PDB file of C-alpha atoms in Angstrom:
ATOM      1  CA  MET A 271      -7.069  24.999  -4.260  1.00  0.00           C
ATOM      2  CA  SER A 272     -10.566  26.146  -3.868  1.00  0.00           C
ATOM      3  CA  ALA A 273     -13.660  23.988  -3.778  1.00  0.00           C
ATOM      4  CA  ASP A 274     -14.609  25.331  -7.226  1.00  0.00           C
ATOM      5  CA  ALA A 275     -11.333  24.251  -8.794  1.00  0.00           C
ATOM      6  CA  ARG A 276     -11.802  20.745  -7.352  1.00  0.00           C
ATOM      7  CA  GLN A 277     -15.009  20.490  -9.231  1.00  0.00           C
ATOM      8  CA  THR A 278     -13.739  21.539 -12.468  1.00  0.00           C
ATOM      9  CA  VAL A 279     -10.850  19.103 -13.020  1.00  0.00           C
ATOM     10  CA  ASP A 280     -11.298  17.042 -16.127  1.00  0.00           C
ATOM     11  CA  THR A 281      -7.741  15.499 -16.639  1.00  0.00           C
ATOM     12  CA  VAL A 282      -5.712  14.049 -13.945  1.00  0.00           C
ATOM     13  CA  VAL A 283      -2.447  12.022 -13.945  1.00  0.00           C
ATOM     14  CA  LEU A 284      -2.326   9.439 -11.379  1.00  0.00           C
ATOM     15  CA  VAL A 285       1.162   8.216  -9.999  1.00  0.00           C
ATOM     16  CA  SER A 286       1.279   5.276  -7.818  1.00  0.00           C
ATOM     17  CA  ASN A 287       4.914   4.135  -7.771  1.00  0.00           C
ATOM     18  CA  GLY A 288       3.947   0.551  -7.457  1.00  0.00           C
ATOM     19  CA  PHE A 289       1.754   1.014  -4.491  1.00  0.00           C
ATOM     20  CA  GLN A 290      -0.658  -1.862  -3.770  1.00  0.00           C
ATOM     21  CA  SER A 291      -1.976  -2.916  -7.253  1.00  0.00           C
ATOM     22  CA  GLU A 292      -5.607  -3.369  -5.895  1.00  0.00           C
ATOM     23  CA  TYR A 293      -5.749   0.159  -4.567  1.00  0.00           C
ATOM     24  CA  GLU A 294      -4.135   1.580  -7.778  1.00  0.00           C
ATOM     25  CA  ALA A 295      -6.673  -0.159 -10.094  1.00  0.00           C
ATOM     26  CA  GLY A 296      -9.613   0.657  -7.700  1.00  0.00           C
ATOM     27  CA  TYR A 297      -8.886   4.391  -7.573  1.00  0.00           C
ATOM     28  CA  ALA A 298      -8.019   4.901 -11.213  1.00  0.00           C
ATOM     29  CA  ASN A 299     -11.303   3.193 -12.034  1.00  0.00           C
ATOM     30  CA  GLY A 300     -13.242   5.248  -9.656  1.00  0.00           C
ATOM     31  CA  VAL A 301     -11.828   8.409 -11.219  1.00  0.00           C
ATOM     32  CA  ALA A 302     -12.386   7.354 -14.858  1.00  0.00           C
ATOM     33  CA  ALA A 303     -15.882   6.189 -14.084  1.00  0.00           C
ATOM     34  CA  ASN A 304     -16.737   9.781 -13.019  1.00  0.00           C
ATOM     35  CA  GLY A 305     -15.939  11.121 -16.400  1.00  0.00           C
ATOM     36  CA  VAL A 306     -12.373  12.417 -15.594  1.00  0.00           C
ATOM     37  CA  ARG A 307      -9.781  11.910 -18.259  1.00  0.00           C
ATOM     38  CA  THR A 308      -7.346   9.576 -16.448  1.00  0.00           C
ATOM     39  CA  VAL A 309      -3.720   8.792 -17.032  1.00  0.00           C
ATOM     40  CA  LEU A 310      -2.189   6.174 -14.868  1.00  0.00           C
ATOM     41  CA  VAL A 311       1.581   5.989 -14.408  1.00  0.00           C
ATOM     42  CA  CYS A 312       2.179   2.625 -13.247  1.00  0.00           C
ATOM     43  CA  GLY A 313       4.803  -0.352 -13.486  1.00  0.00           C
ATOM     44  CA  ASP A 314       4.688  -3.981 -14.424  1.00  0.00           C
ATOM     45  CA  VAL A 315       2.574  -5.075 -11.400  1.00  0.00           C
ATOM     46  CA  ALA A 316      -0.478  -2.921 -12.592  1.00  0.00           C
ATOM     47  CA  LEU A 317      -3.786  -4.970 -12.848  1.00  0.00           C
ATOM     48  CA  ARG A 318      -4.306  -3.783 -16.442  1.00  0.00           C
ATOM     49  CA  ASP A 319      -7.014  -6.345 -17.183  1.00  0.00           C
ATOM     50  CA  ARG A 320      -9.102  -4.722 -14.256  1.00  0.00           C
ATOM     51  CA  LEU A 321      -8.850  -1.205 -15.337  1.00  0.00           C
ATOM     52  CA  HIS A 322     -11.742   0.915 -16.781  1.00  0.00           C
ATOM     53  CA  PRO A 323     -11.544   1.190 -20.528  1.00  0.00           C
ATOM     54  CA  ALA A 324     -11.173   4.919 -20.292  1.00  0.00           C
ATOM     55  CA  VAL A 325      -8.123   4.650 -18.135  1.00  0.00           C
ATOM     56  CA  ARG A 326      -4.918   5.347 -20.181  1.00  0.00           C
ATOM     57  CA  VAL A 327      -2.128   3.302 -18.878  1.00  0.00           C
ATOM     58  CA  THR A 328       1.585   4.401 -19.172  1.00  0.00           C
ATOM     59  CA  ASN A 329       4.162   2.033 -17.697  1.00  0.00           C
ATOM     60  CA  LEU A 330       7.082   4.203 -16.739  1.00  0.00           C
ATOM     61  CA  ARG A 331       8.403   2.129 -13.791  1.00  0.00           C
ATOM     62  CA  GLY A 332       8.693  -1.279 -15.331  1.00  0.00           C
ATOM     63  CA  ALA A 333      10.136  -4.066 -13.132  1.00  0.00           C
ATOM     64  CA  THR A 334      10.764  -3.167  -9.406  1.00  0.00           C
ATOM     65  CA  ASP A 335      12.582  -6.432  -8.398  1.00  0.00           C
ATOM     66  CA  PRO A 336      14.252  -5.574  -4.852  1.00  0.00           C
ATOM     67  CA  ARG A 337      17.045  -7.941  -5.765  1.00  0.00           C
ATOM     68  CA  ARG A 338      18.378  -5.747  -8.545  1.00  0.00           C
ATOM     69  CA  SER A 339      21.752  -4.160  -8.083  1.00  0.00           C
ATOM     70  CA  PHE A 340      22.158  -0.691  -6.932  1.00  0.00           C
ATOM     71  CA  GLY A 341      23.355   0.308 -10.395  1.00  0.00           C
ATOM     72  CA  ALA A 342      20.160  -1.188 -11.946  1.00  0.00           C
ATOM     73  CA  LYS A 343      17.925   0.623  -9.371  1.00  0.00           C
ATOM     74  CA  ALA A 344      19.723   3.971 -10.048  1.00  0.00           C
ATOM     75  CA  SER A 345      19.316   3.610 -13.791  1.00  0.00           C
ATOM     76  CA  ASN A 346      15.684   2.590 -13.448  1.00  0.00           C
ATOM     77  CA  MET A 347      15.065   5.582 -11.176  1.00  0.00           C
ATOM     78  CA  ALA A 348      16.813   8.106 -13.405  1.00  0.00           C
ATOM     79  CA  ARG A 349      15.023   6.876 -16.416  1.00  0.00           C
ATOM     80  CA  TYR A 350      11.663   7.034 -14.636  1.00  0.00           C
ATOM     81  CA  TRP A 351      12.074  10.570 -13.538  1.00  0.00           C
ATOM     82  CA  TRP A 352      13.121  11.733 -16.984  1.00  0.00           C
ATOM     83  CA  GLN A 353      10.106  10.077 -18.641  1.00  0.00           C
ATOM     84  CA  LEU A 354       7.694  11.253 -15.916  1.00  0.00           C
ATOM     85  CA  GLY A 355       8.816  15.015 -16.301  1.00  0.00           C
ATOM     86  CA  ALA A 356       8.610  14.780 -20.032  1.00  0.00           C
ATOM     87  CA  LEU A 357       5.145  13.264 -19.754  1.00  0.00           C
ATOM     88  CA  LEU A 358       3.870  15.912 -17.290  1.00  0.00           C
ATOM     89  CA  LEU A 359       5.436  18.734 -19.399  1.00  0.00           C
ATOM     90  CA  ARG A 360       3.641  17.400 -22.436  1.00  0.00           C
ATOM     91  CA  GLU A 361       0.275  16.764 -20.895  1.00  0.00           C
ATOM     92  CA  ARG A 362       0.108  19.551 -18.542  1.00  0.00           C
ATOM     93  CA  PRO A 363      -2.749  17.990 -16.614  1.00  0.00           C
ATOM     94  CA  GLN A 364      -5.079  19.936 -14.563  1.00  0.00           C
ATOM     95  CA  ALA A 365      -4.161  17.660 -11.631  1.00  0.00           C
ATOM     96  CA  LEU A 366      -1.142  15.429 -10.534  1.00  0.00           C
ATOM     97  CA  HIS A 367      -2.130  13.062  -7.975  1.00  0.00           C
ATOM     98  CA  LEU A 368       0.260  10.964  -6.194  1.00  0.00           C
ATOM     99  CA  ILE A 369      -1.931   8.077  -5.017  1.00  0.00           C
ATOM    100  CA  GLY A 370       0.997   5.859  -3.799  1.00  0.00           C
ATOM    101  CA  LEU A 371       4.279   6.430  -2.012  1.00  0.00           C
ATOM    102  CA  PHE A 372       7.239   8.614  -2.765  1.00  0.00           C
ATOM    103  CA  THR A 373       9.878   6.690  -4.896  1.00  0.00           C
ATOM    104  CA  MET A 374      12.588   7.780  -2.246  1.00  0.00           C
ATOM    105  CA  ARG A 375      11.428   6.816   1.176  1.00  0.00           C
ATOM    106  CA  ARG A 376      13.789   8.888   3.141  1.00  0.00           C
ATOM    107  CA  PRO A 377      12.118  11.950   4.362  1.00  0.00           C
ATOM    108  CA  PHE A 378      14.842  14.408   3.056  1.00  0.00           C
ATOM    109  CA  PHE A 379      14.582  13.013  -0.534  1.00  0.00           C
ATOM    110  CA  ALA A 380      10.803  12.751  -0.284  1.00  0.00           C
ATOM    111  CA  LEU A 381      10.766  16.525   0.413  1.00  0.00           C
ATOM    112  CA  TRP A 382      12.686  17.266  -2.656  1.00  0.00           C
ATOM    113  CA  GLU A 383      10.505  14.774  -4.647  1.00  0.00           C
ATOM    114  CA  ALA A 384       7.288  16.586  -3.516  1.00  0.00           C
ATOM    115  CA  MET A 385       8.780  19.925  -4.526  1.00  0.00           C
ATOM    116  CA  ALA A 386       9.715  18.460  -7.927  1.00  0.00           C
ATOM    117  CA  LEU A 387       6.134  17.179  -8.448  1.00  0.00           C
ATOM    118  CA  ARG A 388       4.697  20.452  -7.589  1.00  0.00           C
ATOM    119  CA  LEU A 389       6.840  22.348  -9.928  1.00  0.00           C
ATOM    120  CA  LEU A 390       5.761  19.945 -12.704  1.00  0.00           C
ATOM    121  CA  SER A 391       2.034  20.174 -12.111  1.00  0.00           C
ATOM    122  CA  ARG A 392      -0.699  22.886 -11.910  1.00  0.00           C
ATOM    123  CA  CYS A 393      -2.181  21.242  -8.987  1.00  0.00           C
ATOM    124  CA  PHE A 394      -0.251  18.641  -6.887  1.00  0.00           C
ATOM    125  CA  VAL A 395      -2.475  16.331  -4.704  1.00  0.00           C
ATOM    126  CA  LEU A 396      -1.009  13.745  -2.335  1.00  0.00           C
ATOM    127  CA  THR A 397      -2.685  10.805  -0.847  1.00  0.00           C
ATOM    128  CA  VAL A 398      -1.510  10.398   2.697  1.00  0.00           C
ATOM    129  CA  HIS A 399      -1.801   6.558   3.552  1.00  0.00           C
ATOM    130  CA  ASN A 400       0.135   6.968   6.650  1.00  0.00           C
ATOM    131  CA  LEU A 401       1.051   9.981   8.613  1.00  0.00           C
ATOM    132  CA  LEU A 402       4.647   8.814   9.100  1.00  0.00           C
ATOM    133  CA  PRO A 403       6.710   6.092   7.808  1.00  0.00           C
ATOM    134  CA  HIS A 404       6.193   2.732   9.384  1.00  0.00           C
ATOM    135  CA  ASP A 405       8.426   1.944  12.367  1.00  0.00           C
ATOM    136  CA  ALA A 406       9.941   5.419  12.122  1.00  0.00           C
ATOM    137  CA  HIS A 407       7.824   7.619  14.437  1.00  0.00           C
ATOM    138  CA  ASN A 408      10.483   9.914  15.688  1.00  0.00           C
ATOM    139  CA  ALA A 409      10.958  13.679  16.127  1.00  0.00           C
ATOM    140  CA  PHE A 410      13.124  14.072  13.035  1.00  0.00           C
ATOM    141  CA  ASN A 411      10.552  12.490  10.785  1.00  0.00           C
ATOM    142  CA  ARG A 412       7.740  14.491  12.428  1.00  0.00           C
ATOM    143  CA  ARG A 413       9.651  17.642  11.598  1.00  0.00           C
ATOM    144  CA  MET A 414      10.405  16.611   8.013  1.00  0.00           C
ATOM    145  CA  TYR A 415       6.725  15.685   7.238  1.00  0.00           C
ATOM    146  CA  ARG A 416       5.449  18.980   8.608  1.00  0.00           C
ATOM    147  CA  LEU A 417       7.533  20.379   5.774  1.00  0.00           C
ATOM    148  CA  ILE A 418       6.558  17.680   3.248  1.00  0.00           C
ATOM    149  CA  TYR A 419       2.821  18.329   3.915  1.00  0.00           C
ATOM    150  CA  ARG A 420       3.267  21.929   3.185  1.00  0.00           C
ATOM    151  CA  VAL A 421       4.173  21.222  -0.428  1.00  0.00           C
ATOM    152  CA  PRO A 422       0.932  19.754  -2.079  1.00  0.00           C
ATOM    153  CA  HIS A 423      -2.091  21.877  -2.851  1.00  0.00           C
ATOM    154  CA  LEU A 424      -4.389  19.243  -1.566  1.00  0.00           C
ATOM    155  CA  LEU A 425      -3.879  16.301   0.922  1.00  0.00           C
ATOM    156  CA  MET A 426      -6.219  13.300   0.732  1.00  0.00           C
ATOM    157  CA  VAL A 427      -6.636  10.980   3.770  1.00  0.00           C
ATOM    158  CA  HIS A 428      -9.090   7.984   4.287  1.00  0.00           C
ATOM    159  CA  THR A 429     -10.237   8.556   7.754  1.00  0.00           C
ATOM    160  CA  PRO A 430     -11.451  11.622   9.806  1.00  0.00           C
ATOM    161  CA  ARG A 431      -8.817  10.901  12.530  1.00  0.00           C
ATOM    162  CA  MET A 432      -6.092  11.334   9.981  1.00  0.00           C
ATOM    163  CA  ARG A 433      -7.426  14.544   8.737  1.00  0.00           C
ATOM    164  CA  ASP A 434      -7.648  15.748  12.401  1.00  0.00           C
ATOM    165  CA  ASP A 435      -4.042  14.744  13.083  1.00  0.00           C
ATOM    166  CA  LEU A 436      -2.817  16.400   9.954  1.00  0.00           C
ATOM    167  CA  ILE A 437      -4.407  19.585  11.101  1.00  0.00           C
ATOM    168  CA  GLY A 438      -3.594  19.296  14.842  1.00  0.00           C
ATOM    169  CA  ARG A 439      -0.074  17.680  14.862  1.00  0.00           C
ATOM    170  CA  PHE A 440       1.283  18.722  11.492  1.00  0.00           C
ATOM    171  CA  GLY A 441      -0.063  22.274  11.127  1.00  0.00           C
ATOM    172  CA  VAL A 442      -1.907  21.697   7.878  1.00  0.00           C
ATOM    173  CA  SER A 443      -4.851  24.127   7.260  1.00  0.00           C
ATOM    174  CA  ALA A 444      -8.267  22.438   7.182  1.00  0.00           C
ATOM    175  CA  GLY A 445      -9.110  23.675   3.658  1.00  0.00           C
ATOM    176  CA  ARG A 446      -6.211  21.746   2.297  1.00  0.00           C
ATOM    177  CA  VAL A 447      -7.281  18.438   3.594  1.00  0.00           C
ATOM    178  CA  VAL A 448     -10.191  16.052   2.108  1.00  0.00           C
ATOM    179  CA  VAL A 449     -11.377  12.841   3.380  1.00  0.00           C
ATOM    180  CA  VAL A 450     -12.232  10.260   0.819  1.00  0.00           C
ATOM    181  CA  GLU A 451     -13.063   6.645   2.126  1.00  0.00           C
ATOM    182  CA  HIS A 452     -10.982   3.914   1.216  1.00  0.00           C
ATOM    183  CA  GLY A 453     -13.805   1.837  -0.332  1.00  0.00           C
ATOM    184  CA  ILE A 454     -13.898  -1.660  -1.664  1.00  0.00           C
ATOM    185  CA  ASP A 455     -12.930  -2.031  -5.513  1.00  0.00           C
ATOM    186  CA  ARG A 456     -14.956  -5.092  -5.916  1.00  0.00           C
ATOM    187  CA  VAL A 457     -16.862  -7.728  -4.174  1.00  0.00           C
ATOM    188  CA  ALA A 458     -15.108 -11.028  -4.611  1.00  0.00           C
ATOM    189  CA  PRO A 459     -17.562 -13.970  -4.046  1.00  0.00           C
ATOM    190  CA  PRO A 460     -16.358 -17.588  -3.232  1.00  0.00           C
ATOM    191  CA  SER A 461     -16.783 -18.587  -6.822  1.00  0.00           C
ATOM    192  CA  GLN A 462     -13.699 -16.422  -7.594  1.00  0.00           C
ATOM    193  CA  GLY A 463     -11.600 -18.020  -4.999  1.00  0.00           C
ATOM    194  CA  ASP A 464     -11.434 -21.709  -4.335  1.00  0.00           C
ATOM    195  CA  ALA A 465     -12.197 -22.104  -0.628  1.00  0.00           C
ATOM    196  CA  GLN A 466     -10.467 -25.540  -0.435  1.00  0.00           C
ATOM    197  CA  TRP A 467      -7.280 -24.484  -2.199  1.00  0.00           C
ATOM    198  CA  LEU A 468      -5.581 -23.298   1.017  1.00  0.00           C
ATOM    199  CA  ARG A 469      -6.514 -26.473   3.092  1.00  0.00           C
ATOM    200  CA  ARG A 470      -5.265 -28.680   0.167  1.00  0.00           C
ATOM    201  CA  ARG A 471      -2.016 -26.734   0.102  1.00  0.00           C
ATOM    202  CA  CYS A 472      -1.541 -27.221   3.832  1.00  0.00           C
ATOM    203  CA  GLY A 473      -2.960 -30.757   3.987  1.00  0.00           C
ATOM    204  CA  LEU A 474      -5.666 -29.590   6.548  1.00  0.00           C
ATOM    205  CA  ALA A 475      -8.817 -31.464   7.392  1.00  0.00           C
ATOM    206  CA  ALA A 476     -11.996 -29.338   6.820  1.00  0.00           C
ATOM    207  CA  ASP A 477     -12.801 -28.983  10.487  1.00  0.00           C
ATOM    208  CA  ARG A 478      -9.563 -27.281  11.637  1.00  0.00           C
ATOM    209  CA  PRO A 479      -9.911 -23.588  12.004  1.00  0.00           C
ATOM    210  CA  VAL A 480      -7.540 -21.438   9.791  1.00  0.00           C
ATOM    211  CA  VAL A 481      -6.308 -18.078  11.166  1.00  0.00           C
ATOM    212  CA  LEU A 482      -4.845 -15.835   8.495  1.00  0.00           C
ATOM    213  CA  PHE A 483      -2.206 -13.151   8.559  1.00  0.00           C
ATOM    214  CA  PHE A 484      -1.781 -11.620   5.121  1.00  0.00           C
ATOM    215  CA  GLY A 485       0.578  -8.999   3.638  1.00  0.00           C
ATOM    216  CA  ASN A 486       4.198  -7.812   3.933  1.00  0.00           C
ATOM    217  CA  LEU A 487       5.737  -8.615   7.378  1.00  0.00           C
ATOM    218  CA  ALA A 488       7.166  -5.567   9.369  1.00  0.00           C
ATOM    219  CA  PRO A 489       7.801  -4.996  13.091  1.00  0.00           C
ATOM    220  CA  TYR A 490       4.873  -2.417  13.280  1.00  0.00           C
ATOM    221  CA  LYS A 491       2.421  -5.224  12.100  1.00  0.00           C
ATOM    222  CA  GLY A 492       2.908  -7.278  15.270  1.00  0.00           C
ATOM    223  CA  VAL A 493       3.088 -10.705  13.736  1.00  0.00           C
ATOM    224  CA  ASP A 494       5.567 -11.933  16.501  1.00  0.00           C
ATOM    225  CA  LEU A 495       2.644 -11.110  18.988  1.00  0.00           C
ATOM    226  CA  LEU A 496       0.221 -13.232  16.934  1.00  0.00           C
ATOM    227  CA  VAL A 497       2.629 -16.203  16.753  1.00  0.00           C
ATOM    228  CA  GLN A 498       3.064 -16.096  20.452  1.00  0.00           C
ATOM    229  CA  ALA A 499      -0.553 -15.830  21.238  1.00  0.00           C
ATOM    230  CA  MET A 500      -1.285 -18.771  18.876  1.00  0.00           C
ATOM    231  CA  ALA A 501       1.280 -20.855  20.790  1.00  0.00           C
ATOM    232  CA  LEU A 502      -0.936 -20.387  23.872  1.00  0.00           C
ATOM    233  CA  LEU A 503      -4.014 -21.850  22.574  1.00  0.00           C
ATOM    234  CA  PRO A 504      -5.075 -25.379  23.971  1.00  0.00           C
ATOM    235  CA  ALA A 505      -4.181 -28.051  21.450  1.00  0.00           C
ATOM    236  CA  ASP A 506      -7.700 -29.407  21.281  1.00  0.00           C
ATOM    237  CA  ILE A 507      -8.921 -26.357  19.515  1.00  0.00           C
ATOM    238  CA  GLY A 508      -6.818 -27.273  16.431  1.00  0.00           C
ATOM    239  CA  ALA A 509      -6.344 -23.982  15.060  1.00  0.00           C
ATOM    240  CA  VAL A 510      -3.885 -23.409  12.358  1.00  0.00           C
ATOM    241  CA  LEU A 511      -1.927 -20.066  11.687  1.00  0.00           C
ATOM    242  CA  VAL A 512      -1.216 -19.199   7.992  1.00  0.00           C
ATOM    243  CA  VAL A 513       1.180 -16.434   7.410  1.00  0.00           C
ATOM    244  CA  ALA A 514       1.282 -15.256   3.727  1.00  0.00           C
ATOM    245  CA  GLY A 515       3.729 -12.609   2.867  1.00  0.00           C
ATOM    246  CA  ARG A 516       7.356 -11.657   2.678  1.00  0.00           C
ATOM    247  CA  CYS A 517       9.596 -10.213   5.300  1.00  0.00           C
ATOM    248  CA  LYS A 518      12.305  -7.794   4.273  1.00  0.00           C
ATOM    249  CA  ASP A 519      13.558  -7.045   7.879  1.00  0.00           C
ATOM    250  CA  LYS A 520      16.429  -9.647   8.474  1.00  0.00           C
ATOM    251  CA  GLN A 521      16.126  -9.475  12.199  1.00  0.00           C
ATOM    252  CA  LEU A 522      12.360  -9.908  12.272  1.00  0.00           C
ATOM    253  CA  HIS A 523      12.696 -12.864   9.695  1.00  0.00           C
ATOM    254  CA  GLY A 524      15.053 -14.676  12.008  1.00  0.00           C
ATOM    255  CA  GLN A 525      12.883 -14.113  15.047  1.00  0.00           C
ATOM    256  CA  LEU A 526       9.635 -15.242  13.308  1.00  0.00           C
ATOM    257  CA  GLN A 527      11.436 -18.446  12.028  1.00  0.00           C
ATOM    258  CA  THR A 528      12.493 -19.250  15.643  1.00  0.00           C
ATOM    259  CA  LEU A 529       9.051 -18.531  17.005  1.00  0.00           C
ATOM    260  CA  LEU A 530       7.303 -20.509  14.143  1.00  0.00           C
ATOM    261  CA  GLN A 531       9.570 -23.555  14.053  1.00  0.00           C
ATOM    262  CA  PRO A 532       7.861 -25.711  16.822  1.00  0.00           C
ATOM    263  CA  MET A 533       4.374 -24.780  15.480  1.00  0.00           C
ATOM    264  CA  VAL A 534       5.402 -25.804  11.928  1.00  0.00           C
ATOM    265  CA  ALA A 535       6.914 -28.861  13.191  1.00  0.00           C
ATOM    266  CA  ARG A 536       3.634 -29.973  14.771  1.00  0.00           C
ATOM    267  CA  GLY A 537       1.559 -28.910  11.702  1.00  0.00           C
ATOM    268  CA  SER A 538      -0.275 -25.814  13.561  1.00  0.00           C
ATOM    269  CA  ALA A 539       1.535 -23.132  11.589  1.00  0.00           C
ATOM    270  CA  PHE A 540       2.449 -22.381   7.929  1.00  0.00           C
ATOM    271  CA  TRP A 541       4.489 -19.506   6.582  1.00  0.00           C
ATOM    272  CA  PHE A 542       4.411 -18.950   2.714  1.00  0.00           C
ATOM    273  CA  ASP A 543       7.305 -16.585   2.743  1.00  0.00           C
ATOM    274  CA  GLY A 544       7.558 -14.399  -0.286  1.00  0.00           C
ATOM    275  CA  PHE A 545       5.459 -12.320  -2.694  1.00  0.00           C
ATOM    276  CA  VAL A 546       1.852 -13.717  -2.912  1.00  0.00           C
ATOM    277  CA  PRO A 547       0.915 -14.022  -6.750  1.00  0.00           C
ATOM    278  CA  GLU A 548      -1.999 -12.152  -7.639  1.00  0.00           C
ATOM    279  CA  ASP A 549      -3.876 -15.224  -8.802  1.00  0.00           C
ATOM    280  CA  ASP A 550      -3.390 -16.748  -5.242  1.00  0.00           C
ATOM    281  CA  VAL A 551      -4.679 -13.787  -3.234  1.00  0.00           C
ATOM    282  CA  LEU A 552      -8.361 -14.598  -3.122  1.00  0.00           C
ATOM    283  CA  HIS A 553      -7.691 -18.389  -2.227  1.00  0.00           C
ATOM    284  CA  TYR A 554      -6.091 -17.188   1.067  1.00  0.00           C
ATOM    285  CA  PHE A 555      -9.118 -14.963   2.090  1.00  0.00           C
ATOM    286  CA  HIS A 556     -11.856 -17.349   1.002  1.00  0.00           C
ATOM    287  CA  GLY A 557      -9.874 -20.355   2.479  1.00  0.00           C
ATOM    288  CA  ALA A 558      -9.334 -18.763   5.991  1.00  0.00           C
ATOM    289  CA  ASP A 559     -11.852 -18.712   8.848  1.00  0.00           C
ATOM    290  CA  LEU A 560     -10.485 -15.679  10.523  1.00  0.00           C
ATOM    291  CA  LEU A 561      -8.188 -12.726   9.567  1.00  0.00           C
ATOM    292  CA  VAL A 562      -6.105 -11.236  12.561  1.00  0.00           C
ATOM    293  CA  LEU A 563      -4.243  -7.911  12.083  1.00  0.00           C
ATOM    294  CA  PRO A 564      -2.288  -7.411  15.422  1.00  0.00           C
ATOM    295  CA  TYR A 565      -0.803  -4.106  14.385  1.00  0.00           C
ATOM    296  CA  ARG A 566       1.190  -2.034  16.847  1.00  0.00           C
ATOM    297  CA  HIS A 567       0.348   1.113  15.049  1.00  0.00           C
ATOM    298  CA  ILE A 568      -1.532   1.747  11.856  1.00  0.00           C
ATOM    299  CA  ASP A 569      -3.476   4.648  10.142  1.00  0.00           C
ATOM    300  CA  GLN A 570      -5.491   2.525   7.707  1.00  0.00           C
ATOM    301  CA  SER A 571      -5.004  -0.892   6.101  1.00  0.00           C
ATOM    302  CA  GLY A 572      -6.023  -2.145   2.564  1.00  0.00           C
ATOM    303  CA  VAL A 573      -5.908  -5.595   3.862  1.00  0.00           C
ATOM    304  CA  VAL A 574      -9.046  -4.910   5.910  1.00  0.00           C
ATOM    305  CA  PHE A 575     -10.989  -3.891   2.875  1.00  0.00           C
ATOM    306  CA  MET A 576      -9.857  -7.011   0.951  1.00  0.00           C
ATOM    307  CA  ALA A 577     -11.396  -8.996   3.755  1.00  0.00           C
ATOM    308  CA  MET A 578     -14.523  -6.986   3.630  1.00  0.00           C
ATOM    309  CA  ALA A 579     -14.736  -7.737  -0.164  1.00  0.00           C
ATOM    310  CA  THR A 580     -14.332 -11.467   0.325  1.00  0.00           C
ATOM    311  CA  GLY A 581     -16.624 -11.630   3.247  1.00  0.00           C
ATOM    312  CA  LEU A 582     -13.983 -12.784   5.644  1.00  0.00           C
TER     313      LEU A 582
END
């Protein structure tokens, strides 16, 4: 796709596959605000009340509850792909932009998904949020993603380092990679988040420092390291660790429960285990004194930008 072609796109279908609702809304708003006809393919979790009036919303994913049966998931996936294919054949947009993740996480299926999206679009753009799947940095995945990254016409990343890695490690030509900063969707002043909500929920005095870890819990995020480090702090500091997010990894879940148990018992740690409702997100950021992200590996993180938006 040439530089001239990039400048003449006036219609784009954005597909997020349920990826980070804040990012989904922010990116769609940015595209629409620049005069591009924007169709957002989303699910039930989309922040529809925050979308630009010009964004046309098409809910094809519906609910994506991980507790559904295999049959329900398969049926939903088949219906989604049938409807998405029909939409793309009907709209024939100048650009199809996958701004989220592939619906099928395994690299072999992701490759087939990428090829299908290219066949269904005149220009297929893929945002690369992480160069390789989390906790799966192995030789097989590197080979598979070298193939996957050959499929789109254009790859979008959020940092120059990721661009350089795509070119140097994955053999992508420089002309097919563009860097677009992650950005901050909105500035959220304290008036939008009750700064005392978190302390009331935990029963904490106003002078106790609150350390926050926010987001889904996975081995690569190093939450276990944070818990162990917090346990070493002198008791007279009075610091409290608040972990807000769900953990799908059963082994890690058990490990964290064991590590946190003595801290929870003495009131120096709280784990709100599960999906954080959208209406509660700002309260966590405005109620904390410090955000800690002890990631073992990351290419970029939306949580950092949420912290910046809230002044944490």
